[in-house]
């Protein structure tokens, strides 16, 4: 069995590979299509100017899709609302984007250190990724005695459980599964 530090390094490497795959399969594909359409438009412009309109429409579509993919990837890497202290609204909006019914309960006005908020966000993403459009996913985040606790209930908890556990433990907390509910705690940091 691998030690904790080695698992953290392997997890970081796996995250970078996942980002590379998303860039290659998303943004890069739209940019390749755009480059191809631009070459075609250059050839068509001189000989068939009336055919240029549909090509420009295709280019505009590919640029918009590339921008959307880049924004989604950036949001997954580090969501900007975490900097603004909007954990509850971020968790809700991600659930809406995923098309999964969700119930989010975060202490009112709560703000957390970025590494703590990011850990909660990653746990939520894992639960949403395994959720279905007909099953509600729930997260409850509470504070007590300088400890942040959370419970996450989902149809399935996803394949990232070891990676999430390593991240929570690296922050001095713990993560367990109790009857299909992910229960975690971390020292409260602001």
C-alpha positions as a Markdown table, in Angstrom:
| # | Residue | x | y | z |
|---|---|---|---|---|
| 1 | Unk | 0.0 | 0.0 | 0.0 |
| 2 | Unk | 1.3 | 3.4 | -0.9 |
| 3 | Unk | 2.0 | 6.0 | 1.8 |
| 4 | Unk | 0.0 | 9.2 | 2.1 |
| 5 | Unk | 2.5 | 11.6 | 0.5 |
| 6 | Unk | 3.0 | 9.3 | -2.5 |
| 7 | Unk | -0.8 | 9.1 | -3.0 |
| 8 | Unk | -1.0 | 12.9 | -2.9 |
| 9 | Unk | 1.7 | 13.2 | -5.6 |
| 10 | Unk | -0.1 | 10.6 | -7.7 |
| 11 | Unk | -3.4 | 12.4 | -7.3 |
| 12 | Unk | -1.9 | 15.7 | -8.4 |
| 13 | Unk | -0.4 | 14.0 | -11.4 |
| 14 | Unk | -3.8 | 12.4 | -12.2 |
| 15 | Unk | -5.5 | 15.7 | -11.9 |
| 16 | Unk | -3.1 | 17.3 | -14.4 |
| 17 | Unk | -3.6 | 14.4 | -16.9 |
| 18 | Unk | -7.4 | 14.9 | -16.6 |
| 19 | Unk | -7.0 | 18.6 | -17.3 |
| 20 | Unk | -4.9 | 17.8 | -20.4 |
| 21 | Unk | -7.5 | 15.3 | -21.6 |
| 22 | Unk | -10.2 | 17.9 | -21.2 |
| 23 | Unk | -8.2 | 20.5 | -23.0 |
| 24 | Unk | -7.4 | 18.1 | -25.9 |
| 25 | Unk | -11.0 | 16.7 | -26.1 |
| 26 | Unk | -12.7 | 20.1 | -25.7 |
| 27 | Unk | -11.1 | 23.4 | -26.4 |
| 28 | Unk | -8.4 | 22.1 | -28.7 |
| 29 | Unk | -11.0 | 20.3 | -30.9 |
| 30 | Unk | -13.0 | 23.5 | -31.4 |
| 31 | Unk | -9.8 | 25.5 | -32.2 |
| 32 | Unk | -8.7 | 22.8 | -34.8 |
| 33 | Unk | -12.2 | 23.1 | -36.4 |
| 34 | Unk | -11.9 | 26.8 | -36.4 |
| 35 | Unk | -8.5 | 26.7 | -38.1 |
| 36 | Unk | -9.8 | 24.3 | -40.7 |
| 37 | Unk | -12.9 | 26.5 | -41.4 |
| 38 | Unk | -10.6 | 29.6 | -41.6 |
| 39 | Unk | -8.5 | 27.9 | -44.3 |
| 40 | Unk | -11.6 | 26.9 | -46.2 |
| 41 | Unk | -13.0 | 30.5 | -45.9 |
| 42 | Unk | -9.8 | 31.9 | -47.3 |
| 43 | Unk | -10.2 | 29.7 | -50.4 |
| 44 | Unk | -13.9 | 30.3 | -50.8 |
| 45 | Unk | -13.7 | 34.1 | -50.3 |
| 46 | Unk | -12.1 | 34.7 | -53.7 |
| 47 | Unk | -14.1 | 32.2 | -55.8 |
| 48 | Unk | -17.6 | 32.0 | -54.0 |
| 49 | Unk | -18.1 | 35.1 | -51.7 |
| 50 | Unk | -21.8 | 34.1 | -51.2 |
| 51 | Unk | -20.7 | 30.9 | -49.5 |
| 52 | Unk | -18.7 | 32.8 | -46.9 |
| 53 | Unk | -21.7 | 33.6 | -44.6 |
| 54 | Unk | -22.3 | 29.9 | -43.5 |
| 55 | Unk | -18.5 | 29.5 | -43.0 |
| 56 | Unk | -18.4 | 32.6 | -40.8 |
| 57 | Unk | -21.4 | 31.2 | -38.8 |
| 58 | Unk | -19.5 | 27.9 | -38.3 |
| 59 | Unk | -16.4 | 29.8 | -37.1 |
| 60 | Unk | -18.5 | 31.9 | -34.7 |
| 61 | Unk | -20.0 | 28.7 | -33.3 |
| 62 | Unk | -16.6 | 27.1 | -32.8 |
| 63 | Unk | -15.2 | 30.2 | -31.1 |
| 64 | Unk | -18.2 | 30.3 | -28.7 |
| 65 | Unk | -17.9 | 26.6 | -27.9 |
| 66 | Unk | -14.1 | 26.9 | -27.3 |
| 67 | Unk | -14.8 | 29.8 | -24.9 |
| 68 | Unk | -17.5 | 27.9 | -23.1 |
| 69 | Unk | -15.2 | 24.8 | -22.7 |
| 70 | Unk | -12.3 | 27.0 | -21.5 |
| 71 | Unk | -14.6 | 28.7 | -19.0 |
| 72 | Unk | -15.9 | 25.4 | -17.7 |
| 73 | Unk | -12.4 | 24.0 | -17.4 |
| 74 | Unk | -11.2 | 27.1 | -15.6 |
| 75 | Unk | -14.2 | 26.9 | -13.2 |
| 76 | Unk | -13.4 | 23.2 | -12.5 |
| 77 | Unk | -9.7 | 24.0 | -11.8 |
| 78 | Unk | -10.5 | 26.8 | -9.4 |
| 79 | Unk | -14.0 | 28.3 | -9.3 |
| 80 | Unk | -13.8 | 32.1 | -8.9 |
| 81 | Unk | -16.8 | 32.3 | -6.5 |
| 82 | Unk | -14.6 | 30.6 | -3.9 |
| 83 | Unk | -12.6 | 33.8 | -3.7 |
| 84 | Unk | -15.7 | 35.7 | -3.2 |
| 85 | Unk | -17.0 | 33.5 | -0.3 |
| 86 | Unk | -19.9 | 32.2 | -2.3 |
| 87 | Unk | -19.7 | 28.5 | -1.5 |
| 88 | Unk | -23.4 | 27.9 | -1.1 |
| 89 | Unk | -24.3 | 29.6 | -4.4 |
| 90 | Unk | -21.4 | 27.9 | -6.2 |
| 91 | Unk | -22.6 | 24.5 | -5.0 |
| 92 | Unk | -26.1 | 25.2 | -6.1 |
| 93 | Unk | -25.1 | 26.5 | -9.5 |
| 94 | Unk | -22.9 | 23.5 | -10.2 |
| 95 | Unk | -25.8 | 21.2 | -9.4 |
| 96 | Unk | -28.0 | 23.1 | -11.8 |
| 97 | Unk | -25.3 | 22.9 | -14.6 |
| 98 | Unk | -25.1 | 19.1 | -13.9 |
| 99 | Unk | -28.8 | 18.8 | -14.2 |
| 100 | Unk | -29.0 | 17.0 | -10.9 |
| 101 | Unk | -31.7 | 17.9 | -8.3 |
| 102 | Unk | -29.8 | 19.1 | -5.2 |
| 103 | Unk | -30.4 | 20.3 | -1.7 |
| 104 | Unk | -27.5 | 22.6 | -0.4 |
| 105 | Unk | -27.3 | 23.7 | 3.2 |
| 106 | Unk | -24.3 | 25.8 | 4.2 |
| 107 | Unk | -24.2 | 27.9 | 7.3 |
| 108 | Unk | -25.5 | 31.4 | 6.6 |
| 109 | Unk | -22.8 | 33.9 | 5.7 |
| 110 | Unk | -20.1 | 31.2 | 6.1 |
| 111 | Unk | -16.8 | 31.9 | 4.5 |
| 112 | Unk | -13.9 | 29.4 | 4.6 |
| 113 | Unk | -10.3 | 29.3 | 3.7 |
| 114 | Unk | -9.9 | 28.6 | 0.0 |
| 115 | Unk | -8.4 | 25.1 | 0.5 |
| 116 | Unk | -11.3 | 24.1 | 2.7 |
| 117 | Unk | -13.9 | 25.5 | 0.3 |
| 118 | Unk | -12.2 | 23.8 | -2.6 |
| 119 | Unk | -12.2 | 20.5 | -0.8 |
| 120 | Unk | -16.0 | 20.8 | -0.2 |
| 121 | Unk | -16.4 | 21.8 | -3.9 |
| 122 | Unk | -14.5 | 18.7 | -5.1 |
| 123 | Unk | -16.5 | 16.4 | -2.9 |
| 124 | Unk | -19.7 | 17.9 | -4.3 |
| 125 | Unk | -18.5 | 17.5 | -7.9 |
| 126 | Unk | -17.8 | 13.9 | -7.2 |
| 127 | Unk | -21.3 | 13.3 | -5.9 |
| 128 | Unk | -22.9 | 15.2 | -8.7 |
| 129 | Unk | -20.9 | 13.3 | -11.3 |
| 130 | Unk | -22.5 | 10.1 | -10.0 |
| 131 | Unk | -25.9 | 11.6 | -9.5 |
| 132 | Unk | -28.9 | 11.0 | -11.8 |
| 133 | Unk | -31.5 | 13.5 | -12.9 |
| 134 | Unk | -34.2 | 11.7 | -10.9 |
| 135 | Unk | -32.3 | 11.4 | -7.6 |
| 136 | Unk | -31.6 | 14.3 | -5.2 |
| 137 | Unk | -28.1 | 14.9 | -4.0 |
| 138 | Unk | -27.7 | 16.6 | -0.6 |
| 139 | Unk | -24.9 | 18.4 | 1.1 |
| 140 | Unk | -25.0 | 19.9 | 4.6 |
| 141 | Unk | -22.1 | 22.0 | 5.9 |
| 142 | Unk | -22.0 | 23.1 | 9.5 |
| 143 | Unk | -19.5 | 24.6 | 12.0 |
| 144 | Unk | -19.1 | 23.6 | 15.6 |
| 145 | Unk | -16.2 | 24.0 | 18.0 |
| 146 | Unk | -13.6 | 25.2 | 15.5 |
| 147 | Unk | -14.5 | 22.2 | 13.2 |
| 148 | Unk | -16.2 | 22.2 | 9.9 |
| 149 | Unk | -18.4 | 19.1 | 9.3 |
| 150 | Unk | -20.2 | 18.1 | 6.2 |
| 151 | Unk | -22.5 | 15.3 | 5.1 |
| 152 | Unk | -23.0 | 14.5 | 1.5 |
| 153 | Unk | -25.7 | 12.1 | 0.4 |
| 154 | Unk | -25.9 | 10.8 | -3.1 |
| 155 | Unk | -27.1 | 7.8 | -5.1 |
| 156 | Unk | -23.4 | 6.8 | -5.5 |
| 157 | Unk | -20.3 | 8.5 | -4.2 |
| 158 | Unk | -18.2 | 8.3 | -7.3 |
| 159 | Unk | -14.8 | 6.9 | -8.0 |
| 160 | Unk | -12.8 | 9.7 | -6.3 |
| 161 | Unk | -13.3 | 8.7 | -2.7 |
| 162 | Unk | -9.6 | 7.9 | -2.0 |
| 163 | Unk | -8.4 | 11.1 | -3.6 |
| 164 | Unk | -11.0 | 13.1 | -1.6 |
| 165 | Unk | -10.0 | 11.3 | 1.6 |
| 166 | Unk | -6.4 | 12.1 | 1.0 |
| 167 | Unk | -7.2 | 15.8 | 0.4 |
| 168 | Unk | -9.4 | 16.0 | 3.6 |
| 169 | Unk | -6.7 | 14.2 | 5.7 |
| 170 | Unk | -4.0 | 16.5 | 4.3 |
| 171 | Unk | -6.0 | 19.4 | 5.8 |
| 172 | Unk | -6.1 | 17.6 | 9.2 |
| 173 | Unk | -9.6 | 16.2 | 8.8 |
| 174 | Unk | -11.2 | 12.8 | 8.2 |
| 175 | Unk | -13.6 | 11.3 | 5.7 |
| 176 | Unk | -15.8 | 8.2 | 6.1 |
| 177 | Unk | -18.7 | 6.6 | 4.4 |
| 178 | Unk | -21.7 | 5.8 | 6.6 |
| 179 | Unk | -24.7 | 4.2 | 4.8 |
| 180 | Unk | -24.1 | 5.8 | 1.4 |
| 181 | Unk | -23.5 | 9.2 | 3.1 |
| 182 | Unk | -20.0 | 10.8 | 2.9 |
| 183 | Unk | -19.3 | 12.3 | 6.3 |
| 184 | Unk | -16.3 | 14.6 | 6.7 |
| 185 | Unk | -14.7 | 17.0 | 9.1 |
| 186 | Unk | -11.8 | 19.5 | 8.9 |
| 187 | Unk | -10.4 | 22.0 | 11.3 |
| 188 | Unk | -12.1 | 25.3 | 10.7 |
| 189 | Unk | -9.9 | 27.8 | 8.8 |
| 190 | Unk | -10.9 | 31.2 | 7.6 |
